[in-house]
Coordinates of C-alpha atoms and ligand atoms in Angstrom, one line a residue:
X1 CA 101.3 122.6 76.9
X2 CA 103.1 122.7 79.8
X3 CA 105.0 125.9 80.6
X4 CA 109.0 125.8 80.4
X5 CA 110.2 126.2 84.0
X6 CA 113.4 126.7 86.0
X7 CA 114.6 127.5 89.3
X8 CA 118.4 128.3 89.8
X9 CA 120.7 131.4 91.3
X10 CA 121.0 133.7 88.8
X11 CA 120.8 137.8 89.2
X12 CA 117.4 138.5 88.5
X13 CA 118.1 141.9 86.6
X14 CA 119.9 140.1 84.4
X15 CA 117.9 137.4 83.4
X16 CA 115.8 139.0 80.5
X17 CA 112.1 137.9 79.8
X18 CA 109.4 140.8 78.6
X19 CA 107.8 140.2 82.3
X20 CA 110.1 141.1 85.4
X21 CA 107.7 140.5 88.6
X22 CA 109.4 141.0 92.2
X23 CA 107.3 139.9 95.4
X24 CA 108.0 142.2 98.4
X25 CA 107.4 141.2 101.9
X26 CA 105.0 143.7 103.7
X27 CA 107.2 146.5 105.6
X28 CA 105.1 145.4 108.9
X29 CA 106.4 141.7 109.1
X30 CA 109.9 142.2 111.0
X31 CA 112.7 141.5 108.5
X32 CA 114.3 138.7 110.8
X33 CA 111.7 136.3 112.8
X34 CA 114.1 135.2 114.8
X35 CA 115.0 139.0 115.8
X36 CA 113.6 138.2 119.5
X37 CA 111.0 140.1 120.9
X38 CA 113.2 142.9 122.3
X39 CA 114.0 143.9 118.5
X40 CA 112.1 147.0 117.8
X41 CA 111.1 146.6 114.3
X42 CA 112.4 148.6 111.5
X43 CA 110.8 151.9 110.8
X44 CA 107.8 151.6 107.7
X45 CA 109.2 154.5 105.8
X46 CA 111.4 153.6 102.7
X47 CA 112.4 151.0 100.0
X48 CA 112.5 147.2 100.5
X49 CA 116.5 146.1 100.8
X50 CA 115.6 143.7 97.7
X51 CA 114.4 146.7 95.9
X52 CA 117.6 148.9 96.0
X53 CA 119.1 147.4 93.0
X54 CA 116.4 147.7 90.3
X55 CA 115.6 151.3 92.1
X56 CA 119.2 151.9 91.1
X57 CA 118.8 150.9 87.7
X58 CA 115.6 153.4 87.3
X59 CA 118.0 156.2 88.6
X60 CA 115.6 156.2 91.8
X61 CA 112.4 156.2 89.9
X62 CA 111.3 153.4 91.6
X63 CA 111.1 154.2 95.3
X64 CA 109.7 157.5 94.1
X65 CA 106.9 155.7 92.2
X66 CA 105.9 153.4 95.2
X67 CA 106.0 156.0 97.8
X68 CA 103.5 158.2 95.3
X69 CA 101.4 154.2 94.9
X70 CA 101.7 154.3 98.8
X71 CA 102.9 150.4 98.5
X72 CA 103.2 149.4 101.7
X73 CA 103.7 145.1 100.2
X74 CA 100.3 144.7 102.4
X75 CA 99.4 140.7 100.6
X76 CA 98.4 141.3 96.6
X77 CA 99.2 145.0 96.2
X78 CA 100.6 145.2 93.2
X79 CA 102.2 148.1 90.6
X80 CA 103.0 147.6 87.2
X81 CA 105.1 149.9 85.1
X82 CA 106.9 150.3 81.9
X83 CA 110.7 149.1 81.8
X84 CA 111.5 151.6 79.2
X85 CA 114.7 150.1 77.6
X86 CA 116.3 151.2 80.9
X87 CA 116.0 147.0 81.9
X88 CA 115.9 144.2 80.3
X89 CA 112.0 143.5 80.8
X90 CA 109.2 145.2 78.9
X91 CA 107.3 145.5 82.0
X92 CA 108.0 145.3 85.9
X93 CA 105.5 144.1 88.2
X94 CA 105.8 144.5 92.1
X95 CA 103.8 141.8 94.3
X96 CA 103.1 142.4 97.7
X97 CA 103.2 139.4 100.0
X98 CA 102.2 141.1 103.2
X99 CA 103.7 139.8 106.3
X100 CA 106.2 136.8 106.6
X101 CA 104.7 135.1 109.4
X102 CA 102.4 132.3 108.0
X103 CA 103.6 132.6 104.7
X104 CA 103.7 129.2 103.5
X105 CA 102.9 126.9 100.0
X106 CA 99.6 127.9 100.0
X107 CA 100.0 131.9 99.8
X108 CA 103.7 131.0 97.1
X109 CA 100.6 129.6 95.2
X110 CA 99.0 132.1 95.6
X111 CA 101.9 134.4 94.7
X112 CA 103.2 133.0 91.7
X113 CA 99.5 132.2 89.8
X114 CA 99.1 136.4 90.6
X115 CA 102.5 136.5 88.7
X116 CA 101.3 134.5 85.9
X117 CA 98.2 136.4 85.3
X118 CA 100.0 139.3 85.5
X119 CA 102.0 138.1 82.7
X120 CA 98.8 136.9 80.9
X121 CA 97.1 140.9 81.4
X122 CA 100.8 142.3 79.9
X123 CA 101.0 139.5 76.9
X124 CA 103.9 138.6 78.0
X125 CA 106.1 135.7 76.3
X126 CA 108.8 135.0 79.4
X127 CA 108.4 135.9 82.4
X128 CA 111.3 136.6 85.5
X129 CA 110.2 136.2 89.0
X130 CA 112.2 137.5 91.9
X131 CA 111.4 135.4 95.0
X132 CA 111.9 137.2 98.1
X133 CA 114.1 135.0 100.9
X134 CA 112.6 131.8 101.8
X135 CA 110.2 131.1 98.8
X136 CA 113.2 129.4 96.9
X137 CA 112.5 125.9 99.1
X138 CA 108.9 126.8 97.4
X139 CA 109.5 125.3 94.2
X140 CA 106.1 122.8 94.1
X141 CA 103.7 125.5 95.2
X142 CA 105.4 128.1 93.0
X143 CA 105.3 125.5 90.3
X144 CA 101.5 124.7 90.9
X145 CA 101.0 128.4 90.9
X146 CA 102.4 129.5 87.9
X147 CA 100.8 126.6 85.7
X148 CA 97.1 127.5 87.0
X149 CA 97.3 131.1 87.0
X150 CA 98.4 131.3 83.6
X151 CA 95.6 128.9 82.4
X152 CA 92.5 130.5 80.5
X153 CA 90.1 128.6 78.3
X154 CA 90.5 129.9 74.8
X155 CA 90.2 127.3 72.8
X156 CA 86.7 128.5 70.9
X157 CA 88.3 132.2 70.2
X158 CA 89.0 133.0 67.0
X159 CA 90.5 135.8 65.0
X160 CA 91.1 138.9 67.0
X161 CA 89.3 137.1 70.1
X162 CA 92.3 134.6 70.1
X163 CA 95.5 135.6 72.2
X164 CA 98.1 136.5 70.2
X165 CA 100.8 135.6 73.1
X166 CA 100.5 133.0 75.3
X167 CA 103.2 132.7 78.4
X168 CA 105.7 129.7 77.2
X169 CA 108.7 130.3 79.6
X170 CA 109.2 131.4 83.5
X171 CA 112.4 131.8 85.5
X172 CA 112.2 131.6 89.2
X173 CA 115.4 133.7 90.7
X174 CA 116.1 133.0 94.4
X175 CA 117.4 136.2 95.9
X176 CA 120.2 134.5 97.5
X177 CA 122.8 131.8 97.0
X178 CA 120.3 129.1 97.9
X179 CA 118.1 127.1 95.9
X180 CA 118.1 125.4 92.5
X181 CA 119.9 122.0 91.7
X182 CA 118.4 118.8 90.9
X183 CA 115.7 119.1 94.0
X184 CA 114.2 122.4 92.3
X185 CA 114.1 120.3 89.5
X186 CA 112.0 117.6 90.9
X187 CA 109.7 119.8 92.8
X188 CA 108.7 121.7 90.1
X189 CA 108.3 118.7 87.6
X190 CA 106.1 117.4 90.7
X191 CA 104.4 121.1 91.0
X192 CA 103.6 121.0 86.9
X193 CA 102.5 117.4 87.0
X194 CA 99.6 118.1 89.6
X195 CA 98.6 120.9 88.0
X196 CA 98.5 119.3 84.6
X197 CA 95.2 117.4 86.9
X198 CA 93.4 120.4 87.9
X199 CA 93.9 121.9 84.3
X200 CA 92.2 119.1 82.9
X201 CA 89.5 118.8 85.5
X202 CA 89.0 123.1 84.4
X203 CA 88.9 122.0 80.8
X204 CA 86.5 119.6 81.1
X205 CA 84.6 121.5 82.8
X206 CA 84.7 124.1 80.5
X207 CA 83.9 122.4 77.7
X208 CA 79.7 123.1 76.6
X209 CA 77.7 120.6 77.1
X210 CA 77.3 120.0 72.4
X211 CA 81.0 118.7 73.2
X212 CA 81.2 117.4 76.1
X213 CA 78.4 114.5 76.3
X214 CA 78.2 111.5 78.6
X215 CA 80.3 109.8 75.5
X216 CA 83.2 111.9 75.2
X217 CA 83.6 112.7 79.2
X218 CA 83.9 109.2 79.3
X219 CA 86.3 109.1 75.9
X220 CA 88.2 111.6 77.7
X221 CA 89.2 109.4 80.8
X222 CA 90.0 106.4 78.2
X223 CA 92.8 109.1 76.8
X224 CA 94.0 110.5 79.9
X225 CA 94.3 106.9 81.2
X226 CA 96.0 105.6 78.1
X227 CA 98.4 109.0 78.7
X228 CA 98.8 108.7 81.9
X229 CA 99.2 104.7 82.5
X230 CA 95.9 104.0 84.7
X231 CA 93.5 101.6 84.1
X232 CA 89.8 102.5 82.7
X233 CA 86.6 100.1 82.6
X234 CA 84.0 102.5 80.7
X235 CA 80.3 100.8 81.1
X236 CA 77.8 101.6 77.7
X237 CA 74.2 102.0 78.4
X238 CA 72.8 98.6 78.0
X239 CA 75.9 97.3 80.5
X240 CA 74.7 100.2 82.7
X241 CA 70.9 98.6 82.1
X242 CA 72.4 94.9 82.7
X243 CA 74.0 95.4 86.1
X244 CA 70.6 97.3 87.7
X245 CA 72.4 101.2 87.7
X246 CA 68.5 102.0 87.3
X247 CA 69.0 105.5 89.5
X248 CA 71.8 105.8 86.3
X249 CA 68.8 105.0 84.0
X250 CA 66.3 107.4 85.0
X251 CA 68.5 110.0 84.7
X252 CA 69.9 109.6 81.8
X253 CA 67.0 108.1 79.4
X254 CA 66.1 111.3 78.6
X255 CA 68.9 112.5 76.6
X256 CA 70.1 111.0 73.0
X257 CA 73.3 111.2 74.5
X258 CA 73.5 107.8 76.2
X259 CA 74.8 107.5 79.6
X260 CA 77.9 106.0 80.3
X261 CA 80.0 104.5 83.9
X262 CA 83.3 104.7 84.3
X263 CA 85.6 103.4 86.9
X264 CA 89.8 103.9 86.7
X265 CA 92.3 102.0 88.9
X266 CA 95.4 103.4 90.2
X267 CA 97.4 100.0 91.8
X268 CA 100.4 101.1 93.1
X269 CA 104.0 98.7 91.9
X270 CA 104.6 98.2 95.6
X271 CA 101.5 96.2 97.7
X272 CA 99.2 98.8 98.8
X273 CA 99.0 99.6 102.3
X274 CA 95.2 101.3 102.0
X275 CA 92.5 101.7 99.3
X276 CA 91.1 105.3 98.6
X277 CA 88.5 105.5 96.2
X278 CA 86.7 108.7 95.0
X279 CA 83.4 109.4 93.0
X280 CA 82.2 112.5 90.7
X281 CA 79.0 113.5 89.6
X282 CA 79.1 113.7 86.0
X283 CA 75.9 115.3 84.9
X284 CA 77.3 116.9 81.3
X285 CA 74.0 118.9 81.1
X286 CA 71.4 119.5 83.8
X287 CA 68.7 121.4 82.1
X288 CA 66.7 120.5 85.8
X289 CA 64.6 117.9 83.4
X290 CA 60.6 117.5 83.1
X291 CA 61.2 120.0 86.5
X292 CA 62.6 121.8 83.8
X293 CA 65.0 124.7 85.7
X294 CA 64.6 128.5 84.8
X295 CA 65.9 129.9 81.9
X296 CA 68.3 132.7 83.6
X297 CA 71.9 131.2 84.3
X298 CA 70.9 127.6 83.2
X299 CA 73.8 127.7 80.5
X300 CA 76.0 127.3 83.5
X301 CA 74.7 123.5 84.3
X302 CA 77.3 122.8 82.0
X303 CA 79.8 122.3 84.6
X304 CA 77.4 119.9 86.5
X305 CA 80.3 117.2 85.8
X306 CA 82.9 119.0 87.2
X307 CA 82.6 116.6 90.3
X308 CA 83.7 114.1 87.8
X309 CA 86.1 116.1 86.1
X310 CA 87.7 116.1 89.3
X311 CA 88.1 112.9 89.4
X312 CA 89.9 112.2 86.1
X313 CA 92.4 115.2 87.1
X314 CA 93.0 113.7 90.2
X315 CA 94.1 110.4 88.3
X316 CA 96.2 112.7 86.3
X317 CA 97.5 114.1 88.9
X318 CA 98.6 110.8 91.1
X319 CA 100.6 109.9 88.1
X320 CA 103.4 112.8 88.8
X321 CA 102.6 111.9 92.5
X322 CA 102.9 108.2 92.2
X323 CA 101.5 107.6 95.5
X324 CA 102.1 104.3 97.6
X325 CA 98.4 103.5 97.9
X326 CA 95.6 102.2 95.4
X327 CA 93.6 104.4 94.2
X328 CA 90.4 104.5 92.0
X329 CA 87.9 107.3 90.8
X330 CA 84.5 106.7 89.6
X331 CA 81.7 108.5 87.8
X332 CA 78.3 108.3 86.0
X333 CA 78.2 110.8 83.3
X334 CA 74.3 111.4 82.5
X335 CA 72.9 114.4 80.4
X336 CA 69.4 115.6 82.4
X337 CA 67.0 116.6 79.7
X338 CA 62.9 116.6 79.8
X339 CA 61.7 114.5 76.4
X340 CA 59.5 111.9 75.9
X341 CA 61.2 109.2 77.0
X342 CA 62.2 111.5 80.5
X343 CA 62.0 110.3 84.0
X344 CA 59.3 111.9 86.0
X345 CA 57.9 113.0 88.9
X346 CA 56.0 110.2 91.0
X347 CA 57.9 107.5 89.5
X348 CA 59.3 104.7 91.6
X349 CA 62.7 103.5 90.1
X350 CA 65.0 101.0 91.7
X351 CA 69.0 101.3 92.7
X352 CA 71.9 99.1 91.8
X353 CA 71.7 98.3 95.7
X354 CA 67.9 97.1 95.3
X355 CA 66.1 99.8 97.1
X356 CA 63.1 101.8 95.5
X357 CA 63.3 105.8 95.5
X358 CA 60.5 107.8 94.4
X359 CA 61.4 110.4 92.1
X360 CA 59.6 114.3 93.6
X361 CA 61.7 116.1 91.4
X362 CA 64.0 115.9 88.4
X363 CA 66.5 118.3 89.1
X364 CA 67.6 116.4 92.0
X365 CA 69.0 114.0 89.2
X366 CA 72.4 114.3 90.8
X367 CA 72.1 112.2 94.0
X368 CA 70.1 109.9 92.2
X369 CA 73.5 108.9 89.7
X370 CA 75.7 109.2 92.8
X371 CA 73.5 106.6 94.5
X372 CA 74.1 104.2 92.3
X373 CA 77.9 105.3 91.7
X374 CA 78.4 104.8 95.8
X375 CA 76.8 101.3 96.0
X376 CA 79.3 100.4 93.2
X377 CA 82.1 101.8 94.4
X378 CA 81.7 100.2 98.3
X379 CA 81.9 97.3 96.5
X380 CA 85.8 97.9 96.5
X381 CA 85.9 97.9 100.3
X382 CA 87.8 101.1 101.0
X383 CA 89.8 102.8 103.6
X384 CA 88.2 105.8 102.4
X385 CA 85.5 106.7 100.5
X386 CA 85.1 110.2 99.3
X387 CA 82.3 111.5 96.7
X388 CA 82.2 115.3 95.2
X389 CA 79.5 117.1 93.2
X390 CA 77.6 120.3 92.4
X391 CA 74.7 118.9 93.5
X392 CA 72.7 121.8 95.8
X393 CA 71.7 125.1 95.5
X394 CA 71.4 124.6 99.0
X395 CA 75.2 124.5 99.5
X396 CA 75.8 127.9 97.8
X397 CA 73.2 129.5 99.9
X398 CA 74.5 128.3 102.6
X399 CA 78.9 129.1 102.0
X400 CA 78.7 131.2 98.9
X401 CA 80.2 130.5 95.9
X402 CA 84.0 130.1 97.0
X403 CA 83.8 127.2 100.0
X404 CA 83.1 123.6 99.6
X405 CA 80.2 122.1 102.2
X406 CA 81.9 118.2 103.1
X407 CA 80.4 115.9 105.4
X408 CA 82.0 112.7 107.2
X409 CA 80.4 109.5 108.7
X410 CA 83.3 109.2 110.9
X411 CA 85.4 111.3 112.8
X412 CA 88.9 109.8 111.5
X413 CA 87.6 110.1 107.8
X414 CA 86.8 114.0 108.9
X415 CA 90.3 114.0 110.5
X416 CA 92.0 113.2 107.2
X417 CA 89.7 115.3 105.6
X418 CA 90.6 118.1 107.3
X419 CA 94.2 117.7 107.1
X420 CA 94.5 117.6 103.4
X421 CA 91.9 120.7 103.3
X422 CA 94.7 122.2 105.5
X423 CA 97.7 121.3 103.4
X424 CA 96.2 122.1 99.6
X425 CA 94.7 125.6 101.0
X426 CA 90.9 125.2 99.2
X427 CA 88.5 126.8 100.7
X428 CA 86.0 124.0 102.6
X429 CA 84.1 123.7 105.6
X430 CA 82.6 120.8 107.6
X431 CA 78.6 120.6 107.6
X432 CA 76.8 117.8 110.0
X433 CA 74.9 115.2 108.9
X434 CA 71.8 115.6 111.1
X435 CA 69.4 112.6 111.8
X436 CA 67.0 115.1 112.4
X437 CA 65.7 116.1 109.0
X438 CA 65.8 111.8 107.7
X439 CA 62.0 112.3 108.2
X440 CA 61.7 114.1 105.2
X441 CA 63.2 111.5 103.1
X442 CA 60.0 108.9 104.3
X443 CA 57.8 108.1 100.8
X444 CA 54.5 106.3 101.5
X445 CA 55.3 103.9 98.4
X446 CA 58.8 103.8 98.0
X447 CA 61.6 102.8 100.6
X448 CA 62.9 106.3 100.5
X449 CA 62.0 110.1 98.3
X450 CA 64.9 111.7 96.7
X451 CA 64.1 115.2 98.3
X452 CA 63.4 116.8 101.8
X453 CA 61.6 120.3 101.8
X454 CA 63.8 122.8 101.0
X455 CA 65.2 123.7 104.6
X456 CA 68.9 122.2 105.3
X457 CA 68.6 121.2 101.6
X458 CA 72.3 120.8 101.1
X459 CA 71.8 118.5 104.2
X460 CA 68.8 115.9 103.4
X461 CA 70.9 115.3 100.0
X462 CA 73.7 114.4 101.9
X463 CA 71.5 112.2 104.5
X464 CA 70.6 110.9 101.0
X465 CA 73.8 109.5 99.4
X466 CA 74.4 108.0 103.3
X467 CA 71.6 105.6 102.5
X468 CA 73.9 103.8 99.4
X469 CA 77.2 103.6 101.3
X470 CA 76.8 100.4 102.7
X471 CA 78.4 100.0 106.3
X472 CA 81.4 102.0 104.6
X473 CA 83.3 103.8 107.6
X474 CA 84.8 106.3 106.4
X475 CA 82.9 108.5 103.7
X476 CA 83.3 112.0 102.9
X477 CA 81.0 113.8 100.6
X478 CA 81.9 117.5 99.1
X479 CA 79.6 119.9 97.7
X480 CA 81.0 121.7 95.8
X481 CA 78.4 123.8 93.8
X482 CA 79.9 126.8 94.5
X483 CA 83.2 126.9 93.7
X484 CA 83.4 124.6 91.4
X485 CA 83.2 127.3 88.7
X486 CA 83.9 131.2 89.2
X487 CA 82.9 134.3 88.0
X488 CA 86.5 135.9 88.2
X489 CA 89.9 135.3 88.7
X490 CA 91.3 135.1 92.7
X491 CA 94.2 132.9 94.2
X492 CA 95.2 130.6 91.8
X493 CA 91.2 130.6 90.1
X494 CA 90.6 132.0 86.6
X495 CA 87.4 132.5 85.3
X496 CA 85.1 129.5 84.7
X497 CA 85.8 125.7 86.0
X498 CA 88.3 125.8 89.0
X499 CA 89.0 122.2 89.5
X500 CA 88.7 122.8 93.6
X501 CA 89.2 119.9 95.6
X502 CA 91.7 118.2 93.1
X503 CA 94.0 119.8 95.1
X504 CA 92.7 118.3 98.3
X505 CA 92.4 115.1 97.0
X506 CA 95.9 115.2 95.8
X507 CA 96.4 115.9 99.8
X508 CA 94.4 113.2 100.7
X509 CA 95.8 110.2 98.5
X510 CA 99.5 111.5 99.7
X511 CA 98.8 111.7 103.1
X512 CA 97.3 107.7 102.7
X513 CA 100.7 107.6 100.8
X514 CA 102.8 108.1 104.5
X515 CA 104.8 110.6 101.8
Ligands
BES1 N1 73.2 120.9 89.6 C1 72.3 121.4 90.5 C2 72.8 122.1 91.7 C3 73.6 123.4 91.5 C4 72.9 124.6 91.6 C5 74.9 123.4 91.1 C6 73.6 125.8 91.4 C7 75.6 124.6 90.9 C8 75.0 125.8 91.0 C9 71.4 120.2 91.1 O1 71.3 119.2 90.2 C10 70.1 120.8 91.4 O2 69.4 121.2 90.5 N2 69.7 120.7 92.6 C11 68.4 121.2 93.1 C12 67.9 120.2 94.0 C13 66.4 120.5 94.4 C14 65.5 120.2 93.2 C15 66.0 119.6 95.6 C16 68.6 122.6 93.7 O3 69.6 122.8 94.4 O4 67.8 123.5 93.5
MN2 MN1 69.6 119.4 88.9
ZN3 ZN1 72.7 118.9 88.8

């Protein structure tokens, strides 16, 4: 359920809720920017002006407690007290934002999903937020921010492991006469709506593997598509069989859960001025197969899909966006299990495109879906082309587990890329596509292996999915095994699926949009 939101002028004190949460600038940003640089900057000492009136309500308690904290507002300092009948809030919450300069929708995001939690931590109903000068033009990002900090996957809890308060109702309080009206409105309906994507991409992702099968994923885009008004052709196995998605085949022939392909069509009302098209990896289990993977952490190859999760919450998404350009999203959704009917090492199997691959190990199953998923989808001629998947180790060695490795073929598809990454504020960096290591992708009797040695792994796998895009132009591919689930909450993340890159994606199609 979507939270209930507003933005409008209001006095903040006076706008109950049991969460009252009041973001501070840091005291070394200069209070005006435009101050010139002869201004000498206030001295640190003391309360922040926006303070002064809830510090008069606690009869001075407050600038006393901060100065004991030693809050300086330096960016996510926070102190939370008791309101002690003395307000109208059960609990206060003070947010530091640190310094003004190069504050922008990114850090509100970042701001207002920190508030949200907070209110999650204090079980808190309604929540109040006090946005400091300038944030009230915000209303998207705040939107966005308040929607996926307060998410949290509960649904399997029961009894006393179940919340007992979940946060239903947030009022955003500008600190001065501006802000609010119908524009808010819109923003915020716009900042919910694209969230409502990535929350779905986290529950997908978040769903175990018993649940979530190549079936349902694919059951679940039907509904979303059927919700939000896009278009969704699902492929069953034998159709998958019929058209030659062999890599597809392979993969998924191991598992009693049949594969399945799905492809969903976003055509704008208005002719469409470009084509963007994007592709998941869908793998709703990757137990590594007959090269079965180790036993420690493999319960976490549940969120193999979330490449394709992404996908179906970016469709989500574009319908709140409504962007001026056609856009599709493809995935296979395969479950990798070893049986007796598994794909194995040394066999030669064939790709929807007609070139033979020889199989060196089974738990490089995910390149080996996306193959086949890319020679489909250039089919649709696009502008751009942009595939994202867990799909290396490699990648998580080499940026950790919060940054997305992408590639680009081109330099204007990495352009666009880059912008977007800009705009949504995910964490990504570029990673070259070097000719170099193609060598180790030679098979003495097959057109191509699946797998390099294990140097610049992240990078043969890329080098692989090149080989099925056709003379496509512009083609991005994002790895995203890293951050595509976390182990705690940070920015606007909670624990578990994260549905990065929906965001950039978003940034992408509306950029393409000319919005
Ligand atoms: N799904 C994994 C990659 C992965 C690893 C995602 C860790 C998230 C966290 C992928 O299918 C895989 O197993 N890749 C192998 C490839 C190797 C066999 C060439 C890997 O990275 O070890
Ligand atoms: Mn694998
Ligand atoms: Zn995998």
């Amino acid at each position: 359920m979507p939270l209930t939101l507003s933005l409008r002028v209001a006095n903040a004190l006076e706008t109950p809720a049991d969460l009252l949460v009041l973001g501070v600038w840091g005291s070394a940003a200069p209070r005006e920017p435009s101050a010139g640089k002869d201004a000498k900057p206030k001295p640190k000492k003391g309360l922040a002006e926006s303070l002064a009136p809830l510090d008069h309500r606690l009869e001075g308690g407050l600038a006393a407690l901060l100065e004991r904290e030693e809050f300086t507002g330096k960016r996510d300092q926070t102190v939370v007290f008791a309101g002690m009948g003395r307000v109208d809030f059960q609990r206060v919450a003070i947010i530091g934002l640190g310094p003004r300069a190069g504050f922008g929708d990114v850090e509100a995001r970042s701001f207002a999903a920190k508030a949200a939690r907070i209110a999650n931590a204090e079980k808190a109903k309604s929540v109040t937020i006090s946005l400091p000068e300038g944030l009230e033009t915000r209303a998207r990002a705040l939107a966005e921010g308040v929607e996926l900090g307060a998410y949290r996957f509960t649904k399997y809890l029961t009894g006393d492991r179940k919340p007992k308060s979940e946060l239903t109702t947030v009022h955003l309080i500008p600190s001065g006469k501006a802000g609010g009206g119908a524009a808010a409105k819109k923003e915020l309906e716009l900042g919910q709506g694209i969230a409502a994507g990535v929350l779905l991409s986290r529950d997908l992702s978040n769903e175990p593997s018993n649940v979530l099968t190549p079936a349902a994923l694919a059951t679940a885009a039907e509904v979303a598509g059927k919700m939000h008004g896009f278009k969704v052709t699902v492929f069953d196995f034998e159709e998958i069989k019929r058209r030659g998605m062999h890599l597809i085949q392979a993969v998924g022939q191991g598992s009693v859960h049949e594969p399945r392909f799905v492809h969903m069509a976003y055509i704008p009302k208005q002719k469409a001025q470009k084509r963007l098209v994007f592709v998941g990896k869908g793998v709703t289990f990757d137990s590594g197969g007959i090269s079965i993977k180790p036993a420690a952490g493999m319960g976490e190859m549940k969120h193999d899909m979330s490449g394709a999760a992404n996908v179906v919450g970016l469709m989500v998404s574009l319908a709140a966006l409504k962007p001026k350009c056609e856009v599709h999203a493809i995935f296979a959704a395969v479950e990798n299990m070893p049986d007796g009917n598994a794909y194995r090492p040394g066999d030669v199997w064939g790709s929807l495109d007609g070139k033979s691959v020889e199989i060196i190990n089974t738990d490089a199953e995910g390149r080996l879906i996306l193959a086949d998923a890319l020679a489909y989808a250039r089919e649709l001629k696009p502008d751009l082309l942009v595939d994202n998947a867990t799909l290396t180790g490699a990648m998580v060695v080499a940026l950790g587990n919060t940054c997305t490795g992408w590639y680009a073929n081109s330099e204007a598809a990495a352009r666009e890329f880059e912008g977007a990454v800009k705009q949504s504020g995910e964490s990504m960096w570029r990673m070259p596509l070097l000719d170099e290591l193609k060598e180790g992708l030679k098979s003495d009797v097959a057109d191509l292996k699946h797998t390099g040695d294990r140097w610049g792994g992240a990078i043969t796998a890329a080098l692989f999915l090149r080989e099925f895009i056709g003379d496509t132009k512009n083609w991005v591919h994002a790895d995203i095994a890293g951050p595509a689930m976390s182990e705690r909450a940070a920015g606007w993340w909670g624990k578990g699926g994260t549905g990065h890159a929906v965001l950039t994606f978003v940034s992408l199609v509306e950029r393409a949009s000319g919005k």
